[in-house]
Amino acid sequence: MRFPAEMNQRKVHIMKTLLPREAVALVTIALAACTLALPAHAAITVVAATPDLADIAKQVGGDRVSVSTIAQANQDLHMIDPRPSDVLRIKRADLVVRIGMDLDLWMDALLNAAGNARVNRGGPGYVDCSVGIHKLEVPKEQITGASGDIHVYGNPHYWLDPLNGEVISANILAGLKRVSPTNADYFEQNRKAFVAHLRAAMRRWQERLAPYRGRKIVTYHDGWPYFAHRFSLQVLGCIEPKPGIPPSASHIASLIAQIEAEKQPVVIADAPYYPDKAAKIIAARTGARFVVIPSSVGGVKGADDYIALFDHIVDALAKGFAAK
Amino acid sequence: MRHIVIMAMLLLSAIPGSSCTVAAAQDDEATPGGPTVTIPMSEWEALKARLDAVEKELEELRAAQAPPPPTEAPSGEAELEAAAPAPAPAGGRHLALPDISLVVQAKGLASSDKRDEERNRIRLSEAELGIQGYVYPNVKADAFITMSPQEDEPAQVEEAYLTYLGVREGLNLYLGKKHVAFGRTNLVHCHSWLYVHQPLVLRNLVAEESLTGEGAEASYVLPTTGGLFAQLDVGTWTGSGPGEATELPEILRGPGASFSDRFNTARLWAGHPLGENGELELGGSYARGPAEGCANPGSGHACLKGFDLTYRRYGEGTSRLLLRGEGVWRHEGDDFAGSTAHGYYLFGNYRPDKYRSLGLLYDWSQFPQAPDLHESALSLILTRQFSEQYYLRLQATHGSRPGLSSYNELWLQWVWGVGPHTHNLE
């Protein structure tokens, strides 16, 4: 309840409240941390959600883009903690490239905090690379917590089909042309070169895995349906009983029984950052080969770009299938 | 699917004017406009309904049959536009519905402090209903309604505000009721805390849960150079009234900020990467306004100053180390020469994987209404994250508080939620 005397006091206090010494000090410190304006960047600044998208952006943008990534290789993309320095990068970005399909929801917190309307949803510098992707495992019925940490728009690990690299690069190309139309021809040429390299590599990978068509793999997380679909492999099961749910003893026993029932040896494979204890137990019990495969550019030494990433994956799996 | 197609054909055959076998058999009875079939109206309606059902089923089956993945990707913008994204599933965000969610918390407490009325009970501490969505390009609406059976007002609007995104480069504006930018964790909702209850210094000097006001706030990411992030938040608010300070022989609780009328806040938050996987953050916060329930009645104003330091380091997968310290000073009186209370906490949290985390929290705090008294506590915190929507936490505390030189507590907390629920950068 307010009393007249207090109301009178308020008039006196308002000026003090508006300009407290400490608040002025905070503003002064803040301004001291600033420069009047940043120097104009010659390159187009691109911030990608993941190293894979970052590499494709580099391939298309060439030397006219400066690319950085929010998630590092070997970080679980489902659980990225956005950092203050990431906000700064988004604020300075001309183009933001994301995975979409609710995998990188943490990008929304960054986009909101950065206050850069150019790269917000609907802005010219906003690129959702899932546009145009043929999505797999799109839920056909109501999903709840009982389904695990499932994504409503389908399985979001689409970059693990190398041919989807073409769709991703086309999305990035469209974004780059929007923010820098004068460089459109240059970007087009770069993308053509990237696609040509990708297709040449694709033939190589398909030849390498051709003898193993129909063979079955077990993964920790349900992250490989796109890859399996592309190379005619089958995912026998996942160590996680449902996405994001840790394995139980009964589920592992069930997987062991499934693997033992197979006529041909099964390969257990997934990214190095997933717990490998269950995979090693299953491998020891069944004789299945356990291989570590990177799911992102930079995930293992030498997987320095999108094509090298699949070189490593294909090589590791081929060796796993070939092992006696 | 074949039998459905056949059934559809048969049904179509019963429709006048359709080119089907039944009609052909009646060619000798042709009338202008083609052969006719006379059937009772009820049968006709039943056939139409059946046809609709079959057509619907056929559509669903067609949709369920995934076409093979593209071997040739779209090569340009025009083709990409033609390659429309997959239709949103039911409940997806392409529908004009906001994100609606519910997050519920239950807490159980076993305590050796017999003054504690909540000891040896399990209570539903809070249910938070979130409604979030965009109302205009670059204008986002967030509303969080909390329901706490133990509170005087069981349901209240915790936050309801609009965010104007990117008004100017780096500038966001907030309008409405919200958690104010003060301290490192005040914006964080309690279900996202890394401990069961607010650190003692924040509970006694700032707010039982979060310092909230009705008003406006500007948040500006400053145009710094290099990798230095700096954000300035300035807000002006109307307070929600005095907090509930308790006196001995109850467990002593500070009243929080207790801003009773318009108060102003400012926060400067800076961060800089330390190596590829580390980040150091530094923050300074300030709040000032008329306050009731001060130690010196009639002093009229209270001022809060806060300082926080956070270090985060990320490892492989989801592993993370977080170290944080925060100190708060509360002054009363127009010249701030009145009573002063302060406190701090030190917190460490290690998350080896996405399923588990281990925390250690040390608290020390004075009380604004009795600055010569203080309390301290050391807590060990274990969290088991079952999924993104469900976790369980155990917090064991040993401490001392006025009237009790030593006490032990064991907290158990369950948090579960349904529906999409997001918060601003925390």
Tab-separated table of N, CA, C and O in Angstrom, chain B residues 1-70:
chain	number	residue	atom	x	y	z
B	1	MET	N	-2.182	-52.870	-50.175
B	1	MET	CA	-2.887	-51.709	-50.691
B	1	MET	C	-3.811	-52.112	-51.856
B	1	MET	O	-4.787	-51.443	-52.130
B	2	ARG	N	-3.458	-53.265	-52.511
B	2	ARG	CA	-4.185	-53.629	-53.719
B	2	ARG	C	-5.687	-53.795	-53.456
B	2	ARG	O	-6.513	-53.349	-54.242
B	3	HIS	N	-6.022	-54.408	-52.310
B	3	HIS	CA	-7.432	-54.652	-52.050
B	3	HIS	C	-8.198	-53.352	-51.846
B	3	HIS	O	-9.378	-53.252	-52.174
B	4	ILE	N	-7.516	-52.338	-51.370
B	4	ILE	CA	-8.188	-51.045	-51.177
B	4	ILE	C	-8.482	-50.415	-52.531
B	4	ILE	O	-9.547	-49.861	-52.766
B	5	VAL	N	-7.510	-50.546	-53.438
B	5	VAL	CA	-7.720	-49.989	-54.774
B	5	VAL	C	-8.905	-50.683	-55.439
B	5	VAL	O	-9.768	-50.036	-56.047
B	6	ILE	N	-8.949	-52.016	-55.296
B	6	ILE	CA	-10.063	-52.763	-55.896
B	6	ILE	C	-11.391	-52.317	-55.280
B	6	ILE	O	-12.377	-52.082	-55.994
B	7	MET	N	-11.399	-52.155	-53.995
B	7	MET	CA	-12.625	-51.733	-53.321
B	7	MET	C	-13.049	-50.344	-53.803
B	7	MET	O	-14.218	-50.072	-54.039
B	8	ALA	N	-12.044	-49.472	-53.995
B	8	ALA	CA	-12.351	-48.136	-54.489
B	8	ALA	C	-12.974	-48.204	-55.871
B	8	ALA	O	-13.924	-47.486	-56.188
B	9	MET	N	-12.430	-49.118	-56.696
B	9	MET	CA	-12.987	-49.287	-58.051
B	9	MET	C	-14.435	-49.728	-57.985
B	9	MET	O	-15.287	-49.241	-58.728
B	10	LEU	N	-14.693	-50.690	-57.097
B	10	LEU	CA	-16.059	-51.201	-56.963
B	10	LEU	C	-17.012	-50.104	-56.500
B	10	LEU	O	-18.132	-49.972	-57.005
B	11	LEU	N	-16.533	-49.320	-55.576
B	11	LEU	CA	-17.381	-48.241	-55.075
B	11	LEU	C	-17.644	-47.217	-56.161
B	11	LEU	O	-18.758	-46.741	-56.345
B	12	LEU	N	-16.583	-46.919	-56.905
B	12	LEU	CA	-16.747	-45.961	-57.997
B	12	LEU	C	-17.753	-46.463	-59.020
B	12	LEU	O	-18.491	-45.696	-59.626
B	13	SER	N	-17.739	-47.787	-59.161
B	13	SER	CA	-18.630	-48.371	-60.163
B	13	SER	C	-20.089	-48.119	-59.839
B	13	SER	O	-20.938	-48.138	-60.713
B	14	ALA	N	-20.375	-47.883	-58.583
B	14	ALA	CA	-21.761	-47.675	-58.184
B	14	ALA	C	-22.195	-46.233	-58.372
B	14	ALA	O	-23.360	-45.909	-58.206
B	15	ILE	N	-21.255	-45.370	-58.730
B	15	ILE	CA	-21.601	-43.953	-58.852
B	15	ILE	C	-22.070	-43.672	-60.274
B	15	ILE	O	-21.393	-44.027	-61.231
B	16	PRO	N	-23.218	-43.034	-60.419
B	16	PRO	CA	-23.723	-42.738	-61.759
B	16	PRO	C	-22.717	-41.921	-62.547
B	16	PRO	O	-22.052	-41.044	-61.998
B	17	GLY	N	-22.622	-42.210	-63.802
B	17	GLY	CA	-21.744	-41.436	-64.664
B	17	GLY	C	-20.343	-41.952	-64.714
B	17	GLY	O	-19.564	-41.538	-65.545
B	18	SER	N	-19.991	-42.873	-63.846
B	18	SER	CA	-18.622	-43.379	-63.868
B	18	SER	C	-18.501	-44.449	-64.931
B	18	SER	O	-19.440	-45.183	-65.207
B	19	SER	N	-17.340	-44.528	-65.535
B	19	SER	CA	-17.130	-45.531	-66.581
B	19	SER	C	-16.704	-46.822	-65.914
B	19	SER	O	-15.550	-47.034	-65.615
B	20	CYS	N	-17.632	-47.647	-65.627
B	20	CYS	CA	-17.299	-48.862	-64.901
B	20	CYS	C	-18.115	-50.027	-65.446
B	20	CYS	O	-18.999	-49.861	-66.281
B	21	THR	N	-17.799	-51.184	-64.956
B	21	THR	CA	-18.406	-52.396	-65.516
B	21	THR	C	-19.912	-52.437	-65.285
B	21	THR	O	-20.660	-52.867	-66.152
B	22	VAL	N	-20.367	-51.996	-64.146
B	22	VAL	CA	-21.807	-52.035	-63.878
B	22	VAL	C	-22.531	-51.155	-64.871
B	22	VAL	O	-23.528	-51.544	-65.475
B	23	ALA	N	-21.982	-49.960	-65.079
B	23	ALA	CA	-22.618	-49.039	-66.010
B	23	ALA	C	-22.624	-49.610	-67.413
B	23	ALA	O	-23.619	-49.525	-68.139
B	24	ALA	N	-21.523	-50.234	-67.825
B	24	ALA	CA	-21.418	-50.782	-69.174
B	24	ALA	C	-22.468	-51.863	-69.393
B	24	ALA	O	-23.040	-51.986	-70.469
B	25	ALA	N	-22.747	-52.616	-68.381
B	25	ALA	CA	-23.723	-53.685	-68.503
B	25	ALA	C	-25.122	-53.143	-68.710
B	25	ALA	O	-26.001	-53.858	-69.169
B	26	GLN	N	-25.324	-51.886	-68.455
B	26	GLN	CA	-26.651	-51.333	-68.588
B	26	GLN	C	-26.769	-50.448	-69.823
B	26	GLN	O	-27.691	-49.655	-69.937
B	27	ASP	N	-25.784	-50.589	-70.746
B	27	ASP	CA	-25.771	-49.737	-71.939
B	27	ASP	C	-27.052	-49.847	-72.745
B	27	ASP	O	-27.488	-48.881	-73.371
B	28	ASP	N	-27.630	-51.052	-72.711
B	28	ASP	CA	-28.831	-51.224	-73.510
B	28	ASP	C	-29.999	-50.420	-72.953
B	28	ASP	O	-30.982	-50.217	-73.619
B	29	GLU	N	-29.870	-49.951	-71.727
B	29	GLU	CA	-30.920	-49.121	-71.174
B	29	GLU	C	-30.468	-47.662	-71.111
B	29	GLU	O	-30.835	-46.915	-70.223
B	30	ALA	N	-29.605	-47.295	-72.066
B	30	ALA	CA	-28.991	-45.963	-71.996
B	30	ALA	C	-30.041	-44.865	-72.027
B	30	ALA	O	-31.035	-44.950	-72.720
B	31	THR	N	-29.792	-43.849	-71.236
B	31	THR	CA	-30.642	-42.663	-71.223
B	31	THR	C	-29.763	-41.473	-71.507
B	31	THR	O	-28.537	-41.563	-71.400
B	32	PRO	N	-30.347	-40.329	-71.889
B	32	PRO	CA	-29.497	-39.151	-72.135
B	32	PRO	C	-28.638	-38.846	-70.903
B	32	PRO	O	-29.134	-38.879	-69.784
B	33	GLY	N	-27.391	-38.585	-71.183
B	33	GLY	CA	-26.451	-38.311	-70.076
B	33	GLY	C	-25.802	-39.562	-69.564
B	33	GLY	O	-24.978	-39.511	-68.673
B	34	GLY	N	-26.094	-40.726	-70.127
B	34	GLY	CA	-25.417	-41.951	-69.716
B	34	GLY	C	-26.341	-42.831	-68.901
B	34	GLY	O	-27.469	-42.453	-68.584
B	35	PRO	N	-25.868	-44.055	-68.624
B	35	PRO	CA	-26.699	-45.008	-67.881
B	35	PRO	C	-26.925	-44.536	-66.442
B	35	PRO	O	-26.116	-43.798	-65.899
B	36	THR	N	-28.013	-44.953	-65.877
B	36	THR	CA	-28.314	-44.585	-64.491
B	36	THR	C	-28.567	-45.833	-63.658
B	36	THR	O	-28.938	-46.879	-64.164
B	37	VAL	N	-28.317	-45.681	-62.371
B	37	VAL	CA	-28.575	-46.756	-61.423
B	37	VAL	C	-29.457	-46.170	-60.330
B	37	VAL	O	-29.174	-45.088	-59.809
B	38	THR	N	-30.512	-46.825	-60.015
B	38	THR	CA	-31.405	-46.323	-58.972
B	38	THR	C	-31.188	-47.134	-57.701
B	38	THR	O	-31.327	-48.356	-57.701
B	39	ILE	N	-30.798	-46.419	-56.649
B	39	ILE	CA	-30.591	-47.093	-55.371
B	39	ILE	C	-31.235	-46.242	-54.277
B	39	ILE	O	-31.412	-45.030	-54.451
B	40	PRO	N	-31.580	-46.845	-53.155
B	40	PRO	CA	-32.149	-46.055	-52.044
B	40	PRO	C	-31.153	-44.993	-51.577
B	40	PRO	O	-29.930	-45.206	-51.613
B	41	MET	N	-31.694	-43.864	-51.113
B	41	MET	CA	-30.846	-42.753	-50.667
B	41	MET	C	-29.903	-43.170	-49.541
B	41	MET	O	-28.730	-42.772	-49.505
B	42	SER	N	-30.384	-43.981	-48.615
B	42	SER	CA	-29.543	-44.392	-47.483
B	42	SER	C	-28.330	-45.181	-47.974
B	42	SER	O	-27.206	-45.009	-47.497
B	43	GLU	N	-28.572	-46.011	-48.988
B	43	GLU	CA	-27.463	-46.806	-49.539
B	43	GLU	C	-26.461	-45.889	-50.253
B	43	GLU	O	-25.246	-46.072	-50.169
B	44	TRP	N	-27.044	-44.918	-50.971
B	44	TRP	CA	-26.193	-43.946	-51.674
B	44	TRP	C	-25.310	-43.192	-50.685
B	44	TRP	O	-24.099	-43.025	-50.901
B	45	GLU	N	-25.891	-42.730	-49.577
B	45	GLU	CA	-25.119	-41.998	-48.579
B	45	GLU	C	-24.035	-42.896	-47.973
B	45	GLU	O	-22.904	-42.465	-47.744
B	46	ALA	N	-24.420	-44.159	-47.728
B	46	ALA	CA	-23.449	-45.091	-47.151
B	46	ALA	C	-22.282	-45.317	-48.105
B	46	ALA	O	-21.117	-45.372	-47.715
B	47	LEU	N	-22.619	-45.431	-49.394
B	47	LEU	CA	-21.558	-45.629	-50.391
B	47	LEU	C	-20.635	-44.420	-50.464
B	47	LEU	O	-19.412	-44.539	-50.564
B	48	LYS	N	-21.230	-43.237	-50.416
B	48	LYS	CA	-20.402	-42.030	-50.461
B	48	LYS	C	-19.462	-41.961	-49.258
B	48	LYS	O	-18.277	-41.619	-49.387
B	49	ALA	N	-20.016	-42.278	-48.087
B	49	ALA	CA	-19.195	-42.249	-46.873
B	49	ALA	C	-18.062	-43.255	-46.969
B	49	ALA	O	-16.915	-42.982	-46.601
B	50	ARG	N	-18.397	-44.428	-47.497
B	50	ARG	CA	-17.374	-45.471	-47.621
B	50	ARG	C	-16.286	-45.039	-48.602
B	50	ARG	O	-15.092	-45.264	-48.375
B	51	LEU	N	-16.720	-44.395	-49.685
B	51	LEU	CA	-15.770	-43.913	-50.682
B	51	LEU	C	-14.813	-42.891	-50.068
B	51	LEU	O	-13.594	-42.939	-50.280
B	52	ASP	N	-15.393	-41.988	-49.282
B	52	ASP	CA	-14.540	-40.985	-48.618
B	52	ASP	C	-13.506	-41.654	-47.723
B	52	ASP	O	-12.328	-41.274	-47.704
B	53	ALA	N	-13.964	-42.660	-46.978
B	53	ALA	CA	-13.057	-43.356	-46.057
B	53	ALA	C	-11.947	-44.057	-46.817
B	53	ALA	O	-10.771	-44.024	-46.432
B	54	VAL	N	-12.304	-44.695	-47.929
B	54	VAL	CA	-11.294	-45.431	-48.712
B	54	VAL	C	-10.288	-44.465	-49.327
B	54	VAL	O	-9.077	-44.712	-49.335
B	55	GLU	N	-10.808	-43.347	-49.834
B	55	GLU	CA	-9.898	-42.359	-50.424
B	55	GLU	C	-8.911	-41.837	-49.385
B	55	GLU	O	-7.732	-41.658	-49.661
B	56	LYS	N	-9.434	-41.620	-48.176
B	56	LYS	CA	-8.573	-41.118	-47.114
B	56	LYS	C	-7.492	-42.142	-46.765
B	56	LYS	O	-6.304	-41.818	-46.611
B	57	GLU	N	-7.904	-43.387	-46.676
B	57	GLU	CA	-6.963	-44.445	-46.336
B	57	GLU	C	-5.890	-44.586	-47.417
B	57	GLU	O	-4.706	-44.795	-47.149
B	58	LEU	N	-6.353	-44.442	-48.661
B	58	LEU	CA	-5.434	-44.532	-49.794
B	58	LEU	C	-4.374	-43.425	-49.724
B	58	LEU	O	-3.181	-43.657	-49.946
B	59	GLU	N	-4.836	-42.224	-49.412
B	59	GLU	CA	-3.912	-41.098	-49.276
B	59	GLU	C	-2.871	-41.370	-48.205
B	59	GLU	O	-1.682	-41.096	-48.381
B	60	GLU	N	-3.347	-41.909	-47.080
B	60	GLU	CA	-2.427	-42.177	-45.968
B	60	GLU	C	-1.391	-43.217	-46.366
B	60	GLU	O	-0.208	-43.111	-46.051
B	61	LEU	N	-1.864	-44.234	-47.087
B	61	LEU	CA	-0.925	-45.277	-47.506
B	61	LEU	C	0.102	-44.722	-48.493
B	61	LEU	O	1.276	-45.057	-48.445
B	62	ARG	N	-0.379	-43.850	-49.384
B	62	ARG	CA	0.557	-43.253	-50.342
B	62	ARG	C	1.599	-42.419	-49.615
B	62	ARG	O	2.767	-42.429	-49.946
B	63	ALA	N	1.115	-41.671	-48.613
B	63	ALA	CA	2.042	-40.812	-47.852
B	63	ALA	C	3.049	-41.649	-47.085
B	63	ALA	O	4.200	-41.263	-46.908
B	64	ALA	N	2.582	-42.819	-46.618
B	64	ALA	CA	3.463	-43.666	-45.812
B	64	ALA	C	4.553	-44.311	-46.640
B	64	ALA	O	5.606	-44.686	-46.132
B	65	GLN	N	4.290	-44.462	-47.946
B	65	GLN	CA	5.299	-45.096	-48.797
B	65	GLN	C	6.341	-44.067	-49.187
B	65	GLN	O	6.128	-43.234	-50.051
B	66	ALA	N	7.493	-44.129	-48.500
B	66	ALA	CA	8.523	-43.120	-48.756
B	66	ALA	C	9.125	-43.344	-50.131
B	66	ALA	O	9.528	-44.451	-50.459
B	67	PRO	N	9.217	-42.294	-50.918
B	67	PRO	CA	9.901	-42.436	-52.199
B	67	PRO	C	11.393	-42.599	-51.972
B	67	PRO	O	11.903	-42.246	-50.912
B	68	PRO	N	12.099	-43.130	-52.921
B	68	PRO	CA	13.538	-43.302	-52.723
B	68	PRO	C	14.220	-41.954	-52.556
B	68	PRO	O	13.729	-40.943	-53.046
B	69	PRO	N	15.326	-41.921	-51.813
B	69	PRO	CA	16.018	-40.647	-51.627
B	69	PRO	C	16.521	-40.105	-52.952
B	69	PRO	O	16.779	-40.867	-53.888
B	70	PRO	N	16.668	-38.804	-53.035
B	70	PRO	CA	17.051	-38.208	-54.305
B	70	PRO	C	18.474	-38.597	-54.681
B	70	PRO	O	19.366	-38.583	-53.837
